[in-house]
Amino acid sequence: MVAKKRRLWSILLILSLVGILFAGCSTNNTASNTPTPTENNTTPENTTEPETEPTADEPVDGGTIVLSTFSDIVTLNPIFIGDTSSGDVEQFLFAKLYDIDREGNVVVEPWSLAAEPPQISEDGLTYTVKLKDTAKWNDGQPVTADDIVFTFDTIRNPETGSPAISSFDKVESVTKVDDLTVNIKLKQIYAPFLYTLVTDLVPYHILKDVPVKELQQHPYGTDPSKTVTNGPWKWTEWKQGESHTLDLDPNYWGAQKPHIHQVIYKIYADQNTQVQALLKGDADHVSAIPVTQVEAVKANKDINVIQKPGPTYEYVGFNFDPKNFPDNYGLFQSQKTRQAIAYAINRQGMVDNVLKGVGALMNAPFLPDTWADPKDAAVNYNYDTEKAKQLLAEDGWVPGKDGILEKDGHRFSFELQYNAGNSRREQVAAIIQQNLSDVGIEVTPKGIDFAAWIDQNVNPGKYQAILLAWSLNNPDPDAESIYSSKYFPPAGQNTGWYKNEKLDQLWVDGYSTVDQTERQAIYKELAKEISTDLPYVFLYQYGNAIGTGPRVHWKEEDRPEPSLGYGYYFHLINWWVTE
């Protein structure tokens, strides 16, 4: 996702986006500002306000902070990042061209690469970006216009296979003006483009001679010794499946220096183990406390807990590529069958019993209470087992000898993949298994290690159905990269191989105007179509319950912001630790 126009338009756009929860695929994101699939188990709606600093009043320099996760990275090359864990680590290693403030505005920070806001032509098609003359890579080389040109051109090249391509393929050309300045010309009006500029760069001088088809296999992004970065910390060690060590770059160029000298990103077996580490003091920060443990963590007065709605929604995703099924017989080709599955799943029961009432049901890929929320324009699927059975029968499914439905000689049996270690998804997968069993469909839940799953199954589109979530990286509702048939694997995030030509055009219509009223009308029409056709069963919005230990301190203006993608580390450059 991404965003905007300039001059007069830029002012109106920024104002129109304040307060929007959308942020970008666990994706995220990363090099793109597209959504990222997220592995985290979290809870929404409870609006417990954060405390300010636990004790210390003024920052102190030095010390180590231990951040926790239960999934390892896939890659730290910004061009290819499409998952939450990789995005978590990446943000400490790379400076972005521009940053996003707490209200969702695109801004220049002391740690941004850009020297000033982008200059945007009156027709909204040309963006001029100027870099700070102080920015450097950690090998001492300057960050230059060549890095911008190389990064943008590489991402928008379909042969690269970048998940960020949908944010960059609207670019017609990137032209170097001088060593610090580029002109970016768009092919057409693209309303979210300002958010595309909230992006990391890769070093031209390191990667310029690598063929684009070989970039993904290049050690840049997977070998700390070969990964040159330009952020406050540098990547010094990766113990696969255990931890990442990030050390302060003594030559970091930013006007604002980090107070914390070392960041350890530690990988635990599962979320419950993460929480125990936080309670024991072995970890300083958990970005996603499981619903079942939130109250126990709150009971510990040494732990600071922040809960607010997040820019994240969970879904069941169907795969439309017959090659993923026995005898090439795709089980989800019929719209009526997909609608039956939606009626058969007790979504409200999940919110009530798994999320403990703090989720918000969703019927389309637009978060509740944002300007793009379609409300009643989207089709709502109440839990209705009899309706589900009726639709399945109308679609030709009949019970077999063992009670499982059959059609054309094929049993209605499929594997539902999710990431192992996620306690919420384990519960939700079990509910789906039981709900669909009640209407004659056999579901086999399968938990898989997140990093391996994303790399080997999700990104290449090799699964039958998935239980996953999108963490939205910026406040714009454009989600073409997820749902358009232009973005099948490997160069896109439509990993279920879904195609709907009407929707393909509606996504284009939605970003081809900067008038928010016009966009809102288009997204209502889009919501009606997508909720009728159902590439996904949309489940619910949920949010992050963030827990931080007593060693970690921040000023009020730098507190975590759960409403933003990766907002649980908001302004970490200004945090400090004490013993």
PDB file of N, CA, C and O in Angstrom, residues 53-75:
ATOM      1  N   GLU A  53       7.127   6.679  31.398  1.00  0.00           N
ATOM      2  CA  GLU A  53       8.315   5.916  31.756  1.00  0.00           C
ATOM      3  C   GLU A  53       8.102   5.205  33.089  1.00  0.00           C
ATOM      4  O   GLU A  53       7.512   5.761  33.995  1.00  0.00           O
ATOM      5  N   PRO A  54       8.556   3.951  33.194  1.00  0.00           N
ATOM      6  CA  PRO A  54       8.406   3.235  34.456  1.00  0.00           C
ATOM      7  C   PRO A  54       9.030   3.964  35.640  1.00  0.00           C
ATOM      8  O   PRO A  54       8.431   4.057  36.685  1.00  0.00           O
ATOM      9  N   THR A  55      10.254   4.494  35.496  1.00  0.00           N
ATOM     10  CA  THR A  55      10.859   5.187  36.639  1.00  0.00           C
ATOM     11  C   THR A  55      11.773   6.318  36.209  1.00  0.00           C
ATOM     12  O   THR A  55      11.577   7.459  36.595  1.00  0.00           O
ATOM     13  N   ALA A  56      12.800   6.012  35.421  1.00  0.00           N
ATOM     14  CA  ALA A  56      13.839   7.001  35.124  1.00  0.00           C
ATOM     15  C   ALA A  56      13.249   8.212  34.405  1.00  0.00           C
ATOM     16  O   ALA A  56      12.394   8.082  33.551  1.00  0.00           O
ATOM     17  N   ASP A  57      13.739   9.396  34.760  1.00  0.00           N
ATOM     18  CA  ASP A  57      13.211  10.626  34.199  1.00  0.00           C
ATOM     19  C   ASP A  57      13.980  11.094  32.966  1.00  0.00           C
ATOM     20  O   ASP A  57      13.401  11.656  32.044  1.00  0.00           O
ATOM     21  N   GLU A  58      15.256  10.877  32.935  1.00  0.00           N
ATOM     22  CA  GLU A  58      16.068  11.354  31.827  1.00  0.00           C
ATOM     23  C   GLU A  58      16.826  10.193  31.196  1.00  0.00           C
ATOM     24  O   GLU A  58      17.254   9.273  31.884  1.00  0.00           O
ATOM     25  N   PRO A  59      16.999  10.253  29.869  1.00  0.00           N
ATOM     26  CA  PRO A  59      17.676   9.152  29.177  1.00  0.00           C
ATOM     27  C   PRO A  59      19.108   8.958  29.646  1.00  0.00           C
ATOM     28  O   PRO A  59      19.792   9.910  30.023  1.00  0.00           O
ATOM     29  N   VAL A  60      19.524   7.697  29.614  1.00  0.00           N
ATOM     30  CA  VAL A  60      20.923   7.360  29.848  1.00  0.00           C
ATOM     31  C   VAL A  60      21.399   6.518  28.674  1.00  0.00           C
ATOM     32  O   VAL A  60      20.620   5.796  28.053  1.00  0.00           O
ATOM     33  N   ASP A  61      22.662   6.640  28.342  1.00  0.00           N
ATOM     34  CA  ASP A  61      23.221   5.918  27.203  1.00  0.00           C
ATOM     35  C   ASP A  61      23.842   4.601  27.647  1.00  0.00           C
ATOM     36  O   ASP A  61      24.420   4.503  28.734  1.00  0.00           O
ATOM     37  N   GLY A  62      23.721   3.601  26.755  1.00  0.00           N
ATOM     38  CA  GLY A  62      24.339   2.311  27.025  1.00  0.00           C
ATOM     39  C   GLY A  62      23.303   1.229  27.256  1.00  0.00           C
ATOM     40  O   GLY A  62      22.096   1.443  27.182  1.00  0.00           O
ATOM     41  N   GLY A  63      23.781   0.021  27.537  1.00  0.00           N
ATOM     42  CA  GLY A  63      22.895  -1.068  27.900  1.00  0.00           C
ATOM     43  C   GLY A  63      22.353  -1.844  26.718  1.00  0.00           C
ATOM     44  O   GLY A  63      22.546  -1.488  25.551  1.00  0.00           O
ATOM     45  N   THR A  64      21.660  -2.933  27.047  1.00  0.00           N
ATOM     46  CA  THR A  64      21.101  -3.854  26.061  1.00  0.00           C
ATOM     47  C   THR A  64      19.610  -4.022  26.316  1.00  0.00           C
ATOM     48  O   THR A  64      19.174  -4.134  27.466  1.00  0.00           O
ATOM     49  N   ILE A  65      18.835  -4.042  25.254  1.00  0.00           N
ATOM     50  CA  ILE A  65      17.412  -4.362  25.340  1.00  0.00           C
ATOM     51  C   ILE A  65      17.186  -5.696  24.655  1.00  0.00           C
ATOM     52  O   ILE A  65      17.746  -5.949  23.578  1.00  0.00           O
ATOM     53  N   VAL A  66      16.395  -6.570  25.276  1.00  0.00           N
ATOM     54  CA  VAL A  66      16.085  -7.877  24.706  1.00  0.00           C
ATOM     55  C   VAL A  66      14.640  -7.856  24.215  1.00  0.00           C
ATOM     56  O   VAL A  66      13.703  -7.768  25.007  1.00  0.00           O
ATOM     57  N   LEU A  67      14.471  -7.888  22.902  1.00  0.00           N
ATOM     58  CA  LEU A  67      13.160  -7.978  22.270  1.00  0.00           C
ATOM     59  C   LEU A  67      12.867  -9.437  21.980  1.00  0.00           C
ATOM     60  O   LEU A  67      13.791 -10.222  21.731  1.00  0.00           O
ATOM     61  N   SER A  68      11.600  -9.818  21.985  1.00  0.00           N
ATOM     62  CA  SER A  68      11.294 -11.238  21.857  1.00  0.00           C
ATOM     63  C   SER A  68      10.346 -11.513  20.704  1.00  0.00           C
ATOM     64  O   SER A  68       9.545 -10.666  20.302  1.00  0.00           O
ATOM     65  N   THR A  69      10.447 -12.731  20.183  1.00  0.00           N
ATOM     66  CA  THR A  69       9.565 -13.225  19.137  1.00  0.00           C
ATOM     67  C   THR A  69       9.527 -14.738  19.269  1.00  0.00           C
ATOM     68  O   THR A  69      10.256 -15.318  20.064  1.00  0.00           O
ATOM     69  N   PHE A  70       8.672 -15.393  18.460  1.00  0.00           N
ATOM     70  CA  PHE A  70       8.739 -16.855  18.415  1.00  0.00           C
ATOM     71  C   PHE A  70       8.943 -17.334  16.979  1.00  0.00           C
ATOM     72  O   PHE A  70       8.749 -18.499  16.665  1.00  0.00           O
ATOM     73  N   SER A  71       9.360 -16.411  16.096  1.00  0.00           N
ATOM     74  CA  SER A  71       9.625 -16.765  14.699  1.00  0.00           C
ATOM     75  C   SER A  71      10.901 -16.086  14.237  1.00  0.00           C
ATOM     76  O   SER A  71      11.126 -14.913  14.534  1.00  0.00           O
ATOM     77  N   ASP A  72      11.706 -16.818  13.487  1.00  0.00           N
ATOM     78  CA  ASP A  72      12.931 -16.242  12.952  1.00  0.00           C
ATOM     79  C   ASP A  72      12.629 -15.482  11.664  1.00  0.00           C
ATOM     80  O   ASP A  72      11.536 -15.562  11.097  1.00  0.00           O
ATOM     81  N   ILE A  73      13.624 -14.749  11.191  1.00  0.00           N
ATOM     82  CA  ILE A  73      13.491 -13.978   9.960  1.00  0.00           C
ATOM     83  C   ILE A  73      13.522 -14.892   8.734  1.00  0.00           C
ATOM     84  O   ILE A  73      13.917 -16.057   8.817  1.00  0.00           O
ATOM     85  N   VAL A  74      13.147 -14.322   7.588  1.00  0.00           N
ATOM     86  CA  VAL A  74      13.343 -14.976   6.294  1.00  0.00           C
ATOM     87  C   VAL A  74      14.539 -14.333   5.597  1.00  0.00           C
ATOM     88  O   VAL A  74      15.447 -14.999   5.138  1.00  0.00           O
ATOM     89  N   THR A  75      14.551 -12.996   5.541  1.00  0.00           N
ATOM     90  CA  THR A  75      15.661 -12.240   4.953  1.00  0.00           C
ATOM     91  C   THR A  75      15.612 -10.825   5.498  1.00  0.00           C
ATOM     92  O   THR A  75      14.549 -10.333   5.881  1.00  0.00           O
TER      93      THR A  75
END
